[in-house]
Amino acid sequence: MFHRGRRLRRTAGMRSLVRETEIRPQDLVMPYFAVEGDEGTVKPIGAMPGQNQLGLGALEERVGKAVDNGLLACILFGIPKEKDEVASQAYDDEGIVQQALRRLKASFPDLLLITDVCLCEYTSHGHCGVIEDGCVVNDASVELLARTALSHARAGADIIAPSDMMDGRVLQIRQTLDANGFEEIPIMSYAVKYASAFYGPFREAAESTPKFGDRKAYQMDPGNVREALREGSADIMEGADIIMVKPALPYLDILRLLKDRTAHPLAAYQVSGEYAMIKAAAANGWIDEKAIVMESLTSIKRAGADIIITYFAEDALKELR
Ligand code: PBG
């Protein structure tokens, strides 16, 4: 006797009966880039075909369509008009993300609004924290990140997602939120964020390329596995409710490891470079875009992600209908 594996693959019905992993619409989080200035702005992002910097009116329109297609959650990034050394626009109550939050909350009360909390889109130098003597200093940056998180919560954020990789920021954000009556607002921490070349297109999208140096002194080394356990457990101890691994596809081993070793919900971010590669190959007719998108999302979920942040969220929702 030998194993007749094909018995269970014979028909679509049979395959779906025994399928182990399936993407659900509510697993997906769509990123949006809100840009200050004209309401109707739709500025295409070169290396991310299909993605745009959106003025508030255009954002509302695009989000509305996605909500109609079943979008449950989005994550917001902001591109301010003015940048400075201390990222003032990040924690300004009239900042672009804060405005976007108020607007989207009013129009789509059931949509979960996640905010990326970082300074790199708001600093003139493009680093994720404040600079002293040519270095990104940790503790002063954490102060500003906590102010940013509080300002987002006040504007209506449902989940705060710090992405800066400064140490102790989850603790400080938790304490600041709690002290101001936001003890019910969860933190989804970019706990395990690698210093990755896969963020290239995003930095064009968010206009956040560092003007000097790189992010290797705060983001993780791609060769490290056990460090992911340290970073994940540190953020959980500091009060993170959900932890994230980023990028997704090149780090599936890390996702699986954290899934097996932690009990917290796990998110994965399929980043801009992953999106750009699929889009570029598809534009050349080299791959079947829809099939690759669903396969890559399934792989990320199979590896352990409960939540997937992906620029393909809108497209995948249409496929899942
Ligand atoms: C902000 C931030 C980045 C991304 C998410 N939040 C860029 C970076 O760290 O350089 C990357 C997202 C993507 O590539 O899609 N720090």
PDB file of C-alpha atoms in Angstrom, residues 57-300:
ATOM      1  CA  GLY A  57     -11.082  64.004   0.247  1.00  0.00           C
ATOM      2  CA  ALA A  58      -9.468  61.461  -2.052  1.00  0.00           C
ATOM      3  CA  LEU A  59      -8.587  59.324   0.954  1.00  0.00           C
ATOM      4  CA  GLU A  60     -12.153  59.321   2.179  1.00  0.00           C
ATOM      5  CA  GLU A  61     -13.378  58.286  -1.249  1.00  0.00           C
ATOM      6  CA  ARG A  62     -10.898  55.457  -1.639  1.00  0.00           C
ATOM      7  CA  VAL A  63     -11.473  54.168   1.893  1.00  0.00           C
ATOM      8  CA  GLY A  64     -15.226  54.279   1.294  1.00  0.00           C
ATOM      9  CA  LYS A  65     -14.900  51.916  -1.668  1.00  0.00           C
ATOM     10  CA  ALA A  66     -12.736  49.527   0.344  1.00  0.00           C
ATOM     11  CA  VAL A  67     -15.190  49.550   3.246  1.00  0.00           C
ATOM     12  CA  ASP A  68     -17.967  48.672   0.807  1.00  0.00           C
ATOM     13  CA  ASN A  69     -15.828  45.719  -0.244  1.00  0.00           C
ATOM     14  CA  GLY A  70     -15.447  44.532   3.337  1.00  0.00           C
ATOM     15  CA  LEU A  71     -12.348  46.322   4.642  1.00  0.00           C
ATOM     16  CA  LEU A  72     -12.280  46.092   8.445  1.00  0.00           C
ATOM     17  CA  ALA A  73      -9.064  47.947   9.267  1.00  0.00           C
ATOM     18  CA  CYS A  74      -6.568  50.354   7.775  1.00  0.00           C
ATOM     19  CA  ILE A  75      -3.240  51.801   8.873  1.00  0.00           C
ATOM     20  CA  LEU A  76      -2.525  55.461   8.273  1.00  0.00           C
ATOM     21  CA  PHE A  77       0.722  57.196   7.351  1.00  0.00           C
ATOM     22  CA  GLY A  78       1.067  60.947   6.971  1.00  0.00           C
ATOM     23  CA  ILE A  79       3.088  63.173   4.692  1.00  0.00           C
ATOM     24  CA  PRO A  80       3.206  66.673   6.209  1.00  0.00           C
ATOM     25  CA  LYS A  81       3.877  69.895   4.356  1.00  0.00           C
ATOM     26  CA  GLU A  82       6.612  70.964   6.732  1.00  0.00           C
ATOM     27  CA  LYS A  83       9.312  68.797   8.289  1.00  0.00           C
ATOM     28  CA  ASP A  84      11.701  69.856  11.040  1.00  0.00           C
ATOM     29  CA  GLU A  85      14.436  68.498  13.319  1.00  0.00           C
ATOM     30  CA  VAL A  86      11.986  67.458  16.029  1.00  0.00           C
ATOM     31  CA  ALA A  87       9.082  66.165  13.910  1.00  0.00           C
ATOM     32  CA  SER A  88       6.617  68.746  15.256  1.00  0.00           C
ATOM     33  CA  GLN A  89       3.920  67.760  12.777  1.00  0.00           C
ATOM     34  CA  ALA A  90       3.863  64.196  14.136  1.00  0.00           C
ATOM     35  CA  TYR A  91       2.323  65.271  17.451  1.00  0.00           C
ATOM     36  CA  ASP A  92       0.463  68.374  16.313  1.00  0.00           C
ATOM     37  CA  ASP A  93      -3.266  67.921  16.965  1.00  0.00           C
ATOM     38  CA  GLU A  94      -3.843  69.505  13.561  1.00  0.00           C
ATOM     39  CA  GLY A  95      -1.320  67.211  11.845  1.00  0.00           C
ATOM     40  CA  ILE A  96      -2.298  65.335   8.715  1.00  0.00           C
ATOM     41  CA  VAL A  97      -2.848  61.956  10.396  1.00  0.00           C
ATOM     42  CA  GLN A  98      -4.900  63.566  13.158  1.00  0.00           C
ATOM     43  CA  GLN A  99      -7.081  65.280  10.543  1.00  0.00           C
ATOM     44  CA  ALA A 100      -7.434  62.039   8.605  1.00  0.00           C
ATOM     45  CA  LEU A 101      -8.457  60.199  11.779  1.00  0.00           C
ATOM     46  CA  ARG A 102     -11.234  62.650  12.593  1.00  0.00           C
ATOM     47  CA  ARG A 103     -12.493  62.585   9.050  1.00  0.00           C
ATOM     48  CA  LEU A 104     -12.479  58.807   8.621  1.00  0.00           C
ATOM     49  CA  LYS A 105     -13.924  58.164  12.091  1.00  0.00           C
ATOM     50  CA  ALA A 106     -16.866  60.432  11.298  1.00  0.00           C
ATOM     51  CA  SER A 107     -17.541  58.781   7.934  1.00  0.00           C
ATOM     52  CA  PHE A 108     -16.758  55.142   8.795  1.00  0.00           C
ATOM     53  CA  PRO A 109     -17.421  54.614  12.505  1.00  0.00           C
ATOM     54  CA  ASP A 110     -16.929  50.831  12.314  1.00  0.00           C
ATOM     55  CA  LEU A 111     -13.633  50.873  10.417  1.00  0.00           C
ATOM     56  CA  LEU A 112     -10.674  50.192  12.707  1.00  0.00           C
ATOM     57  CA  LEU A 113      -8.174  53.027  12.396  1.00  0.00           C
ATOM     58  CA  ILE A 114      -4.619  52.008  13.146  1.00  0.00           C
ATOM     59  CA  THR A 115      -1.898  54.656  13.137  1.00  0.00           C
ATOM     60  CA  ASP A 116       1.752  54.122  12.399  1.00  0.00           C
ATOM     61  CA  VAL A 117       3.596  56.006  15.124  1.00  0.00           C
ATOM     62  CA  CYS A 118       7.022  57.097  13.931  1.00  0.00           C
ATOM     63  CA  LEU A 119       8.927  60.308  13.376  1.00  0.00           C
ATOM     64  CA  CYS A 120      10.673  59.568  10.063  1.00  0.00           C
ATOM     65  CA  GLU A 121       7.945  61.051   7.877  1.00  0.00           C
ATOM     66  CA  TYR A 122       8.102  64.271   9.914  1.00  0.00           C
ATOM     67  CA  THR A 123      11.816  64.848  10.507  1.00  0.00           C
ATOM     68  CA  SER A 124      13.853  66.938   8.084  1.00  0.00           C
ATOM     69  CA  HIS A 125      16.662  64.355   8.318  1.00  0.00           C
ATOM     70  CA  GLY A 126      14.364  61.342   7.737  1.00  0.00           C
ATOM     71  CA  HIS A 127      15.391  59.362  10.820  1.00  0.00           C
ATOM     72  CA  CYS A 128      12.865  57.755  13.162  1.00  0.00           C
ATOM     73  CA  GLY A 129      14.020  59.789  16.165  1.00  0.00           C
ATOM     74  CA  VAL A 130      15.791  62.989  17.141  1.00  0.00           C
ATOM     75  CA  ILE A 131      19.445  63.494  16.322  1.00  0.00           C
ATOM     76  CA  GLU A 132      22.228  64.540  18.694  1.00  0.00           C
ATOM     77  CA  ASP A 133      25.867  64.497  17.590  1.00  0.00           C
ATOM     78  CA  GLY A 134      24.910  62.647  14.412  1.00  0.00           C
ATOM     79  CA  CYS A 135      23.153  59.809  16.291  1.00  0.00           C
ATOM     80  CA  VAL A 136      19.496  58.973  16.806  1.00  0.00           C
ATOM     81  CA  VAL A 137      19.058  59.335  20.567  1.00  0.00           C
ATOM     82  CA  ASN A 138      16.698  56.893  22.194  1.00  0.00           C
ATOM     83  CA  ASP A 139      15.025  58.419  25.216  1.00  0.00           C
ATOM     84  CA  ALA A 140      14.330  61.880  23.814  1.00  0.00           C
ATOM     85  CA  SER A 141      12.796  60.190  20.762  1.00  0.00           C
ATOM     86  CA  VAL A 142      10.576  58.043  22.975  1.00  0.00           C
ATOM     87  CA  GLU A 143       9.147  61.194  24.602  1.00  0.00           C
ATOM     88  CA  LEU A 144       8.065  62.498  21.207  1.00  0.00           C
ATOM     89  CA  LEU A 145       6.688  59.131  20.125  1.00  0.00           C
ATOM     90  CA  ALA A 146       4.508  58.989  23.234  1.00  0.00           C
ATOM     91  CA  ARG A 147       3.240  62.501  22.514  1.00  0.00           C
ATOM     92  CA  THR A 148       2.448  61.404  18.962  1.00  0.00           C
ATOM     93  CA  ALA A 149       0.565  58.324  20.160  1.00  0.00           C
ATOM     94  CA  LEU A 150      -1.510  60.398  22.580  1.00  0.00           C
ATOM     95  CA  SER A 151      -2.358  62.899  19.892  1.00  0.00           C
ATOM     96  CA  HIS A 152      -3.474  60.043  17.602  1.00  0.00           C
ATOM     97  CA  ALA A 153      -5.633  58.558  20.358  1.00  0.00           C
ATOM     98  CA  ARG A 154      -7.251  61.941  20.985  1.00  0.00           C
ATOM     99  CA  ALA A 155      -8.034  62.243  17.265  1.00  0.00           C
ATOM    100  CA  GLY A 156      -9.784  58.855  17.228  1.00  0.00           C
ATOM    101  CA  ALA A 157      -7.181  56.150  16.593  1.00  0.00           C
ATOM    102  CA  ASP A 158      -8.431  52.687  17.550  1.00  0.00           C
ATOM    103  CA  ILE A 159      -4.998  51.025  17.667  1.00  0.00           C
ATOM    104  CA  ILE A 160      -1.559  52.594  18.085  1.00  0.00           C
ATOM    105  CA  ALA A 161       1.259  50.984  16.093  1.00  0.00           C
ATOM    106  CA  PRO A 162       4.769  52.246  16.953  1.00  0.00           C
ATOM    107  CA  SER A 163       7.210  51.422  14.152  1.00  0.00           C
ATOM    108  CA  ASP A 164      10.315  53.341  15.186  1.00  0.00           C
ATOM    109  CA  MET A 165      12.278  50.578  17.005  1.00  0.00           C
ATOM    110  CA  MET A 166      13.400  52.821  19.882  1.00  0.00           C
ATOM    111  CA  ASP A 167      13.784  50.943  23.173  1.00  0.00           C
ATOM    112  CA  GLY A 168      11.127  51.422  25.835  1.00  0.00           C
ATOM    113  CA  ARG A 169       8.660  53.157  23.586  1.00  0.00           C
ATOM    114  CA  VAL A 170       5.883  50.641  24.151  1.00  0.00           C
ATOM    115  CA  LEU A 171       6.099  51.166  27.927  1.00  0.00           C
ATOM    116  CA  GLN A 172       6.108  54.921  27.642  1.00  0.00           C
ATOM    117  CA  ILE A 173       3.242  54.940  25.143  1.00  0.00           C
ATOM    118  CA  ARG A 174       1.220  52.595  27.385  1.00  0.00           C
ATOM    119  CA  GLN A 175       1.793  54.789  30.430  1.00  0.00           C
ATOM    120  CA  THR A 176       0.969  57.965  28.527  1.00  0.00           C
ATOM    121  CA  LEU A 177      -2.232  56.512  27.069  1.00  0.00           C
ATOM    122  CA  ASP A 178      -3.321  55.163  30.462  1.00  0.00           C
ATOM    123  CA  ALA A 179      -2.618  58.440  32.255  1.00  0.00           C
ATOM    124  CA  ASN A 180      -4.879  60.220  29.791  1.00  0.00           C
ATOM    125  CA  GLY A 181      -7.882  57.938  29.888  1.00  0.00           C
ATOM    126  CA  PHE A 182      -6.968  55.775  26.887  1.00  0.00           C
ATOM    127  CA  GLU A 183      -6.376  52.535  28.777  1.00  0.00           C
ATOM    128  CA  GLU A 184      -8.684  50.734  26.326  1.00  0.00           C
ATOM    129  CA  ILE A 185      -6.630  51.604  23.248  1.00  0.00           C
ATOM    130  CA  PRO A 186      -4.425  48.640  22.210  1.00  0.00           C
ATOM    131  CA  ILE A 187      -0.823  48.858  21.084  1.00  0.00           C
ATOM    132  CA  MET A 188       0.247  46.871  18.039  1.00  0.00           C
ATOM    133  CA  SER A 189       3.991  47.084  18.209  1.00  0.00           C
ATOM    134  CA  TYR A 190       6.353  46.674  15.285  1.00  0.00           C
ATOM    135  CA  ALA A 191       8.333  44.530  17.713  1.00  0.00           C
ATOM    136  CA  VAL A 192      10.416  42.601  15.224  1.00  0.00           C
ATOM    137  CA  LYS A 193      11.332  45.020  12.502  1.00  0.00           C
ATOM    138  CA  TYR A 194      14.375  44.241  10.409  1.00  0.00           C
ATOM    139  CA  ALA A 195      16.653  46.824   8.793  1.00  0.00           C
ATOM    140  CA  SER A 196      15.418  45.819   5.366  1.00  0.00           C
ATOM    141  CA  ALA A 197      16.035  46.945   1.811  1.00  0.00           C
ATOM    142  CA  PHE A 198      12.436  45.896   1.151  1.00  0.00           C
ATOM    143  CA  TYR A 199      11.291  49.271   2.546  1.00  0.00           C
ATOM    144  CA  GLY A 200      12.783  51.158  -0.399  1.00  0.00           C
ATOM    145  CA  PRO A 201       9.562  52.042  -2.241  1.00  0.00           C
ATOM    146  CA  PHE A 202       7.848  53.099   1.000  1.00  0.00           C
ATOM    147  CA  ARG A 203      10.473  55.719   1.612  1.00  0.00           C
ATOM    148  CA  GLU A 204       9.579  57.293  -1.701  1.00  0.00           C
ATOM    149  CA  ALA A 205       5.894  57.025  -0.781  1.00  0.00           C
ATOM    150  CA  ALA A 206       6.339  58.594   2.647  1.00  0.00           C
ATOM    151  CA  GLU A 207       9.235  60.838   1.636  1.00  0.00           C
ATOM    152  CA  SER A 208      11.148  59.442   4.598  1.00  0.00           C
ATOM    153  CA  THR A 209      14.510  58.357   3.205  1.00  0.00           C
ATOM    154  CA  PRO A 210      17.234  59.165   5.785  1.00  0.00           C
ATOM    155  CA  LYS A 211      19.371  62.090   4.610  1.00  0.00           C
ATOM    156  CA  PHE A 212      22.463  60.455   6.068  1.00  0.00           C
ATOM    157  CA  GLY A 213      23.363  56.984   7.309  1.00  0.00           C
ATOM    158  CA  ASP A 214      20.832  54.171   7.614  1.00  0.00           C
ATOM    159  CA  ARG A 215      18.525  52.596  10.191  1.00  0.00           C
ATOM    160  CA  LYS A 216      20.818  49.714  11.191  1.00  0.00           C
ATOM    161  CA  ALA A 217      21.497  51.147  14.648  1.00  0.00           C
ATOM    162  CA  TYR A 218      17.841  50.753  15.586  1.00  0.00           C
ATOM    163  CA  GLN A 219      16.244  48.202  13.264  1.00  0.00           C
ATOM    164  CA  MET A 220      17.205  44.515  13.515  1.00  0.00           C
ATOM    165  CA  ASP A 221      19.956  42.677  11.669  1.00  0.00           C
ATOM    166  CA  PRO A 222      18.462  40.379   9.000  1.00  0.00           C
ATOM    167  CA  GLY A 223      20.674  37.494  10.115  1.00  0.00           C
ATOM    168  CA  ASN A 224      19.189  37.277  13.592  1.00  0.00           C
ATOM    169  CA  VAL A 225      16.579  34.813  14.814  1.00  0.00           C
ATOM    170  CA  ARG A 226      16.875  34.612  18.613  1.00  0.00           C
ATOM    171  CA  GLU A 227      16.926  38.406  18.817  1.00  0.00           C
ATOM    172  CA  ALA A 228      13.356  38.301  17.508  1.00  0.00           C
ATOM    173  CA  LEU A 229      12.366  36.422  20.661  1.00  0.00           C
ATOM    174  CA  ARG A 230      14.034  39.069  22.831  1.00  0.00           C
ATOM    175  CA  GLU A 231      12.359  41.936  20.997  1.00  0.00           C
ATOM    176  CA  GLY A 232       8.957  40.214  20.970  1.00  0.00           C
ATOM    177  CA  SER A 233       9.007  39.396  24.676  1.00  0.00           C
ATOM    178  CA  ALA A 234      10.369  42.835  25.615  1.00  0.00           C
ATOM    179  CA  ASP A 235       7.458  44.550  23.896  1.00  0.00           C
ATOM    180  CA  ILE A 236       4.944  42.147  25.415  1.00  0.00           C
ATOM    181  CA  MET A 237       6.366  42.860  28.877  1.00  0.00           C
ATOM    182  CA  GLU A 238       6.104  46.581  28.187  1.00  0.00           C
ATOM    183  CA  GLY A 239       2.430  46.192  27.343  1.00  0.00           C
ATOM    184  CA  ALA A 240       2.074  45.450  23.632  1.00  0.00           C
ATOM    185  CA  ASP A 241      -1.251  43.763  22.828  1.00  0.00           C
ATOM    186  CA  ILE A 242      -0.295  42.625  19.325  1.00  0.00           C
ATOM    187  CA  ILE A 243       3.236  42.138  18.012  1.00  0.00           C
ATOM    188  CA  MET A 244       4.362  42.454  14.428  1.00  0.00           C
ATOM    189  CA  VAL A 245       7.037  40.955  12.220  1.00  0.00           C
ATOM    190  CA  LYS A 246       8.214  43.024   9.275  1.00  0.00           C
ATOM    191  CA  PRO A 247       8.871  42.388   6.355  1.00  0.00           C
ATOM    192  CA  ALA A 248       6.699  39.298   5.859  1.00  0.00           C
ATOM    193  CA  LEU A 249       7.672  36.940   3.024  1.00  0.00           C
ATOM    194  CA  PRO A 250      11.462  36.987   3.579  1.00  0.00           C
ATOM    195  CA  TYR A 251      10.891  36.420   7.342  1.00  0.00           C
ATOM    196  CA  LEU A 252       8.331  33.597   7.472  1.00  0.00           C
ATOM    197  CA  ASP A 253      10.633  31.594   9.744  1.00  0.00           C
ATOM    198  CA  ILE A 254      10.494  34.415  12.276  1.00  0.00           C
ATOM    199  CA  LEU A 255       6.706  34.521  12.100  1.00  0.00           C
ATOM    200  CA  ARG A 256       6.488  30.807  12.763  1.00  0.00           C
ATOM    201  CA  LEU A 257       8.919  31.039  15.655  1.00  0.00           C
ATOM    202  CA  LEU A 258       6.968  33.821  17.362  1.00  0.00           C
ATOM    203  CA  LYS A 259       3.689  32.051  16.722  1.00  0.00           C
ATOM    204  CA  ASP A 260       4.992  28.986  18.536  1.00  0.00           C
ATOM    205  CA  ARG A 261       6.615  30.895  21.400  1.00  0.00           C
ATOM    206  CA  THR A 262       4.103  33.626  22.232  1.00  0.00           C
ATOM    207  CA  ALA A 263       0.392  33.744  22.973  1.00  0.00           C
ATOM    208  CA  HIS A 264      -0.270  37.236  21.677  1.00  0.00           C
ATOM    209  CA  PRO A 265      -1.934  37.986  18.351  1.00  0.00           C
ATOM    210  CA  LEU A 266       0.687  38.207  15.651  1.00  0.00           C
ATOM    211  CA  ALA A 267       0.727  40.625  12.742  1.00  0.00           C
ATOM    212  CA  ALA A 268       2.892  40.580   9.618  1.00  0.00           C
ATOM    213  CA  TYR A 269       3.600  43.456   7.252  1.00  0.00           C
ATOM    214  CA  GLN A 270       3.960  42.602   3.586  1.00  0.00           C
ATOM    215  CA  VAL A 271       6.032  45.690   2.825  1.00  0.00           C
ATOM    216  CA  SER A 272       6.458  48.011  -0.113  1.00  0.00           C
ATOM    217  CA  GLY A 273       9.341  46.098  -1.708  1.00  0.00           C
ATOM    218  CA  GLU A 274       7.358  42.877  -1.641  1.00  0.00           C
ATOM    219  CA  TYR A 275       4.492  44.728  -3.334  1.00  0.00           C
ATOM    220  CA  ALA A 276       6.765  46.373  -5.898  1.00  0.00           C
ATOM    221  CA  MET A 277       8.374  43.076  -6.948  1.00  0.00           C
ATOM    222  CA  ILE A 278       5.036  41.411  -7.575  1.00  0.00           C
ATOM    223  CA  LYS A 279       3.715  44.472  -9.427  1.00  0.00           C
ATOM    224  CA  ALA A 280       6.817  44.759 -11.602  1.00  0.00           C
ATOM    225  CA  ALA A 281       6.855  41.098 -12.581  1.00  0.00           C
ATOM    226  CA  ALA A 282       3.114  41.186 -13.289  1.00  0.00           C
ATOM    227  CA  ALA A 283       3.467  44.321 -15.425  1.00  0.00           C
ATOM    228  CA  ASN A 284       5.953  42.410 -17.551  1.00  0.00           C
ATOM    229  CA  GLY A 285       3.539  39.527 -17.937  1.00  0.00           C
ATOM    230  CA  TRP A 286       5.949  37.218 -16.122  1.00  0.00           C
ATOM    231  CA  ILE A 287       3.612  36.113 -13.346  1.00  0.00           C
ATOM    232  CA  ASP A 288      -0.101  35.828 -12.661  1.00  0.00           C
ATOM    233  CA  GLU A 289      -0.598  38.721 -10.243  1.00  0.00           C
ATOM    234  CA  LYS A 290      -3.861  37.649  -8.630  1.00  0.00           C
ATOM    235  CA  ALA A 291      -2.646  34.106  -8.049  1.00  0.00           C
ATOM    236  CA  ILE A 292       0.681  35.267  -6.619  1.00  0.00           C
ATOM    237  CA  VAL A 293      -1.016  37.742  -4.310  1.00  0.00           C
ATOM    238  CA  MET A 294      -3.356  35.146  -2.836  1.00  0.00           C
ATOM    239  CA  GLU A 295      -0.551  32.583  -2.573  1.00  0.00           C
ATOM    240  CA  SER A 296       1.780  35.014  -0.815  1.00  0.00           C
ATOM    241  CA  LEU A 297      -0.942  36.087   1.636  1.00  0.00           C
ATOM    242  CA  THR A 298      -1.789  32.449   2.313  1.00  0.00           C
ATOM    243  CA  SER A 299       1.895  31.732   2.992  1.00  0.00           C
ATOM    244  CA  ILE A 300       2.086  34.587   5.477  1.00  0.00           C
TER     245      ILE A 300
END
